[in-house]
């Protein structure tokens, strides 16, 4: 067994590998950039080596620096995590030349399956179903248009070396191809050092199913069931679960055996994932197609660990050390259900714009997962597991992926696992930047999600006008009104005890006029009775002014609410939505009708940068006429390009930025006449 492993990665996956290596008695080495100098994974490792500036291209993506760190510390193996160098053959070859073990598959398998174009050719030759498309060299945009016309729209343009949702564009017509082809090439080059692109038919109503593969160096290859990863945004997974509500035992066996055969054809060992696209309209599950193989550990591996009890990181290390798998295909079962939500630094209320900045408050619902070696331990605390690599006061940088944490739940049934997600998300406190907690909570509660009728178009279809919070029932609003009344009374009680006030100390108000959104409620609090609109409500909670989280029980049902005081009430967040609650004493509530409404200024003539980022391209100059929807600028943030378009037709009056500028959020790029 290895004595010391270097983790050539950062963030939560570096923490994940360190925890398992520590349990196995293996020393660990972290490598870090300037941006990660104080990150948790650096503190957790036995040793840490600085490898360069914040941009990944100057640190985590430079193989020579990783190898130098191995030599400096005496590490005899490298675990690459996911992303960065994890699927780069030149890195694995360089390690082998130095006698350093690579905790991953053989170079030949990475080369065969890591290149999307070559892997499709190989899969087709092996008799595996592949999606119709063009897998040769594409000369330029005109060539891309001709190919797309021949395949038939819609088509998907993908960077050959892409992954993680980057370097992908869906095109429904020629205009989309012309706009997106060069962007795909740039994203591929910037993120992966490869600007080759391939184009394939986009399967309508598709489900994204992936099979977890695990093999050793002695010819044993197993499949560890499937994961459903259909809920995606911009082709990046948001929700993953195992098993899939769509896959039957017959389908699972057919998919698994085919994926094992494909893996065997390239001599695969270690952990890997074969991604399949399945037509949701075909209930037989026979219409599944090979998409690609990820020759590494997946972000969503914990859900497979939760239902199988198998530690994938441990198995990768043991396989790399030459050990045989200690179990067979017959030993692989399915115990319960597991769901993972990715908590991202992005604001769903502002069109999912990237949101970088400092984590002013970071309090997950349970402590970070620790590897105790027990199969049930991989399910976290009472079925709730947090995998993260951030800390309160730390910064989510613009240089890396926007994922803050992974929330994994396990329960005997799918509905119970989803219910645990909702409860845990309610208790997850993040302040200082935008995040998607409300959004993933809304998905967990959505009737279509609960039914299991999922496709990769779920988010676009269910939230066509954007996300504005999960719908709230009248019963939930009634509960929030009761809680708001209690909070307001507690705050008034504290205020009346302040020294130096004129007059006698009065009892705090107990009669409140409350609006939850636009819904009015009359709330009354007496010594041992709370009523809402004249009906008694059983309310139990503890609150001290200043608390940011309230654990309540309303009519016997638990409800966790995040609290932010406002001038005339509270911002209460729970069950996937932010609720603006106006709270006024009954005796003055009627006066609010005489308040003048504040009208927000018209900013439509400005093109405003919606997130911190780099201005990659500016398509117009002063005096140019533009039409509504016309692309005006491209801003890159967190390794993704965002096209900014004109809200209305007009003429450009002035331009305040140029390509190459770093822009702050709300910076004015240009002004229209």
mmCIF file of C-alpha atoms in Angstrom, residues 485-659:
data_model
loop_
_atom_site.group_PDB
_atom_site.id
_atom_site.type_symbol
_atom_site.label_atom_id
_atom_site.label_comp_id
_atom_site.label_asym_id
_atom_site.label_seq_id
_atom_site.Cartn_x
_atom_site.Cartn_y
_atom_site.Cartn_z
ATOM 1 C CA UNK A 485 -46.071 37.768 14.981
ATOM 2 C CA UNK A 486 -44.076 35.922 17.638
ATOM 3 C CA UNK A 487 -40.780 37.371 16.379
ATOM 4 C CA UNK A 488 -42.195 40.895 16.285
ATOM 5 C CA UNK A 489 -43.479 40.614 19.859
ATOM 6 C CA UNK A 490 -40.092 39.316 21.050
ATOM 7 C CA UNK A 491 -38.295 42.224 19.362
ATOM 8 C CA UNK A 492 -40.767 44.738 20.803
ATOM 9 C CA UNK A 493 -40.307 43.212 24.240
ATOM 10 C CA UNK A 494 -36.555 43.688 24.019
ATOM 11 C CA UNK A 495 -36.952 47.261 22.722
ATOM 12 C CA UNK A 496 -39.142 48.284 25.684
ATOM 13 C CA UNK A 497 -36.396 47.248 28.115
ATOM 14 C CA UNK A 498 -33.828 49.704 26.725
ATOM 15 C CA UNK A 499 -32.757 52.184 29.426
ATOM 16 C CA UNK A 500 -33.327 55.933 29.159
ATOM 17 C CA UNK A 501 -36.707 55.859 27.433
ATOM 18 C CA UNK A 502 -39.431 58.390 28.266
ATOM 19 C CA UNK A 503 -42.568 57.254 30.007
ATOM 20 C CA UNK A 504 -43.520 54.016 31.698
ATOM 21 C CA UNK A 505 -42.576 50.658 30.331
ATOM 22 C CA UNK A 506 -45.498 49.409 28.285
ATOM 23 C CA UNK A 507 -46.351 45.831 27.484
ATOM 24 C CA UNK A 508 -45.221 44.791 23.993
ATOM 25 C CA UNK A 509 -47.888 44.742 21.276
ATOM 26 C CA UNK A 510 -49.708 41.464 20.866
ATOM 27 C CA UNK A 511 -52.081 42.393 18.053
ATOM 28 C CA UNK A 512 -50.474 42.451 14.609
ATOM 29 C CA UNK A 513 -51.561 43.096 11.018
ATOM 30 C CA UNK A 514 -49.302 40.915 8.915
ATOM 31 C CA UNK A 515 -48.871 40.523 5.172
ATOM 32 C CA UNK A 516 -47.044 37.481 3.806
ATOM 33 C CA UNK A 517 -46.446 38.675 0.275
ATOM 34 C CA UNK A 518 -49.865 40.084 -0.621
ATOM 35 C CA UNK A 519 -51.868 37.827 1.718
ATOM 36 C CA UNK A 520 -53.138 39.615 4.890
ATOM 37 C CA UNK A 521 -53.410 37.937 8.292
ATOM 38 C CA UNK A 522 -54.542 39.158 11.706
ATOM 39 C CA UNK A 523 -52.324 37.639 14.386
ATOM 40 C CA UNK A 524 -52.988 37.814 18.100
ATOM 41 C CA UNK A 525 -50.606 36.688 20.842
ATOM 42 C CA UNK A 526 -51.737 36.213 24.426
ATOM 43 C CA UNK A 527 -50.057 34.486 27.359
ATOM 44 C CA UNK A 528 -50.793 30.956 26.211
ATOM 45 C CA UNK A 529 -52.719 31.420 22.978
ATOM 46 C CA UNK A 530 -51.799 32.368 19.401
ATOM 47 C CA UNK A 531 -54.533 32.971 16.844
ATOM 48 C CA UNK A 532 -54.365 33.699 13.132
ATOM 49 C CA UNK A 533 -57.536 35.258 11.692
ATOM 50 C CA UNK A 534 -59.352 34.202 14.840
ATOM 51 C CA UNK A 535 -58.337 30.533 14.672
ATOM 52 C CA UNK A 536 -56.023 29.098 17.333
ATOM 53 C CA UNK A 537 -52.678 27.773 16.158
ATOM 54 C CA UNK A 538 -50.324 25.515 18.124
ATOM 55 C CA UNK A 539 -46.939 27.256 17.921
ATOM 56 C CA UNK A 540 -43.715 26.195 19.606
ATOM 57 C CA UNK A 541 -40.389 27.951 19.036
ATOM 58 C CA UNK A 542 -37.486 29.638 20.765
ATOM 59 C CA UNK A 543 -36.239 33.004 19.528
ATOM 60 C CA UNK A 544 -33.854 35.626 20.793
ATOM 61 C CA UNK A 545 -33.628 38.825 18.734
ATOM 62 C CA UNK A 546 -30.549 38.428 16.579
ATOM 63 C CA UNK A 547 -31.111 34.732 15.811
ATOM 64 C CA UNK A 548 -30.806 33.987 12.102
ATOM 65 C CA UNK A 549 -32.476 30.577 12.213
ATOM 66 C CA UNK A 550 -35.705 29.559 13.933
ATOM 67 C CA UNK A 551 -36.664 25.947 14.594
ATOM 68 C CA UNK A 552 -40.428 25.968 14.996
ATOM 69 C CA UNK A 553 -43.227 23.477 15.322
ATOM 70 C CA UNK A 554 -46.572 24.604 13.931
ATOM 71 C CA UNK A 555 -49.617 22.416 14.650
ATOM 72 C CA UNK A 556 -47.245 19.515 15.256
ATOM 73 C CA UNK A 557 -45.272 19.965 12.005
ATOM 74 C CA UNK A 558 -41.580 21.010 12.159
ATOM 75 C CA UNK A 559 -40.646 24.121 10.175
ATOM 76 C CA UNK A 560 -37.172 25.657 9.936
ATOM 77 C CA UNK A 561 -37.103 29.319 8.912
ATOM 78 C CA UNK A 562 -34.188 31.630 8.147
ATOM 79 C CA UNK A 563 -34.820 35.122 9.548
ATOM 80 C CA UNK A 564 -33.609 38.528 8.374
ATOM 81 C CA UNK A 565 -35.151 41.610 10.049
ATOM 82 C CA UNK A 566 -36.353 44.450 7.802
ATOM 83 C CA UNK A 567 -37.534 47.957 8.680
ATOM 84 C CA UNK A 568 -41.194 46.981 8.628
ATOM 85 C CA UNK A 569 -41.032 43.228 9.145
ATOM 86 C CA UNK A 570 -38.913 40.277 8.146
ATOM 87 C CA UNK A 571 -37.498 38.374 5.233
ATOM 88 C CA UNK A 572 -38.400 34.771 6.030
ATOM 89 C CA UNK A 573 -36.888 32.002 3.919
ATOM 90 C CA UNK A 574 -38.178 28.441 4.018
ATOM 91 C CA UNK A 575 -39.427 25.661 1.780
ATOM 92 C CA UNK A 576 -37.613 26.988 -1.290
ATOM 93 C CA UNK A 577 -38.758 30.618 -1.288
ATOM 94 C CA UNK A 578 -38.086 34.040 0.185
ATOM 95 C CA UNK A 579 -41.154 35.608 1.794
ATOM 96 C CA UNK A 580 -41.280 39.349 2.439
ATOM 97 C CA UNK A 581 -43.404 39.740 5.548
ATOM 98 C CA UNK A 582 -44.793 43.131 6.582
ATOM 99 C CA UNK A 583 -45.559 43.346 10.301
ATOM 100 C CA UNK A 584 -47.419 46.334 11.758
ATOM 101 C CA UNK A 585 -49.243 46.845 15.061
ATOM 102 C CA UNK A 586 -52.994 46.657 14.446
ATOM 103 C CA UNK A 587 -53.525 50.199 15.759
ATOM 104 C CA UNK A 588 -51.396 51.786 12.991
ATOM 105 C CA UNK A 589 -51.737 49.265 10.154
ATOM 106 C CA UNK A 590 -54.465 51.230 8.391
ATOM 107 C CA UNK A 591 -52.060 54.159 7.899
ATOM 108 C CA UNK A 592 -49.932 52.144 5.471
ATOM 109 C CA UNK A 593 -52.549 52.815 2.790
ATOM 110 C CA UNK A 594 -51.387 56.441 2.713
ATOM 111 C CA UNK A 595 -47.703 55.641 2.066
ATOM 112 C CA UNK A 596 -46.395 56.761 -1.335
ATOM 113 C CA UNK A 597 -45.090 53.904 -3.451
ATOM 114 C CA UNK A 598 -41.443 54.215 -4.485
ATOM 115 C CA UNK A 599 -41.020 53.746 -8.253
ATOM 116 C CA UNK A 600 -37.687 52.169 -9.268
ATOM 117 C CA UNK A 601 -35.590 54.034 -11.888
ATOM 118 C CA UNK A 602 -35.610 52.917 -15.534
ATOM 119 C CA UNK A 603 -32.250 51.235 -16.236
ATOM 120 C CA UNK A 604 -33.228 49.681 -19.557
ATOM 121 C CA UNK A 605 -31.002 52.052 -21.528
ATOM 122 C CA UNK A 606 -27.893 50.676 -19.794
ATOM 123 C CA UNK A 607 -26.125 47.384 -20.456
ATOM 124 C CA UNK A 608 -25.139 46.399 -16.916
ATOM 125 C CA UNK A 609 -22.682 43.624 -16.078
ATOM 126 C CA UNK A 610 -24.767 41.113 -14.087
ATOM 127 C CA UNK A 611 -21.820 39.398 -12.374
ATOM 128 C CA UNK A 612 -18.105 39.928 -11.684
ATOM 129 C CA UNK A 613 -16.178 38.710 -14.719
ATOM 130 C CA UNK A 614 -13.950 39.312 -17.718
ATOM 131 C CA UNK A 615 -15.266 41.180 -20.764
ATOM 132 C CA UNK A 616 -14.280 38.748 -23.516
ATOM 133 C CA UNK A 617 -15.868 40.547 -26.456
ATOM 134 C CA UNK A 618 -17.732 43.782 -27.212
ATOM 135 C CA UNK A 619 -19.722 43.640 -30.449
ATOM 136 C CA UNK A 620 -20.822 47.285 -30.824
ATOM 137 C CA UNK A 621 -19.409 50.809 -30.842
ATOM 138 C CA UNK A 622 -20.949 54.267 -30.250
ATOM 139 C CA UNK A 623 -23.397 55.132 -33.026
ATOM 140 C CA UNK A 624 -24.270 51.506 -33.868
ATOM 141 C CA UNK A 625 -27.943 50.627 -34.191
ATOM 142 C CA UNK A 626 -29.046 47.463 -32.373
ATOM 143 C CA UNK A 627 -32.174 45.329 -32.314
ATOM 144 C CA UNK A 628 -33.843 43.718 -29.296
ATOM 145 C CA UNK A 629 -32.127 40.423 -28.492
ATOM 146 C CA UNK A 630 -28.949 41.280 -30.407
ATOM 147 C CA UNK A 631 -25.726 40.102 -28.709
ATOM 148 C CA UNK A 632 -23.844 43.137 -27.398
ATOM 149 C CA UNK A 633 -21.092 41.670 -25.222
ATOM 150 C CA UNK A 634 -19.672 38.425 -23.852
ATOM 151 C CA UNK A 635 -18.625 38.182 -20.188
ATOM 152 C CA UNK A 636 -16.711 35.197 -18.836
ATOM 153 C CA UNK A 637 -17.265 34.209 -15.198
ATOM 154 C CA UNK A 638 -16.324 30.977 -13.442
ATOM 155 C CA UNK A 639 -15.041 29.481 -16.719
ATOM 156 C CA UNK A 640 -18.389 30.040 -18.504
ATOM 157 C CA UNK A 641 -19.137 32.570 -21.236
ATOM 158 C CA UNK A 642 -22.348 34.622 -20.875
ATOM 159 C CA UNK A 643 -23.847 36.488 -23.836
ATOM 160 C CA UNK A 644 -25.403 39.847 -22.889
ATOM 161 C CA UNK A 645 -28.161 40.972 -25.266
ATOM 162 C CA UNK A 646 -30.016 44.212 -25.961
ATOM 163 C CA UNK A 647 -33.293 44.542 -24.069
ATOM 164 C CA UNK A 648 -34.746 46.796 -26.759
ATOM 165 C CA UNK A 649 -33.907 48.392 -30.111
ATOM 166 C CA UNK A 650 -31.890 51.601 -30.105
ATOM 167 C CA UNK A 651 -28.598 53.325 -30.816
ATOM 168 C CA UNK A 652 -25.428 52.985 -28.757
ATOM 169 C CA UNK A 653 -24.674 56.341 -27.099
ATOM 170 C CA UNK A 654 -21.423 55.521 -25.265
ATOM 171 C CA UNK A 655 -19.201 52.575 -24.353
ATOM 172 C CA UNK A 656 -17.538 52.454 -20.938
ATOM 173 C CA UNK A 657 -15.488 49.251 -21.187
ATOM 174 C CA UNK A 658 -13.295 47.360 -23.626
ATOM 175 C CA UNK A 659 -12.487 43.709 -24.277
#
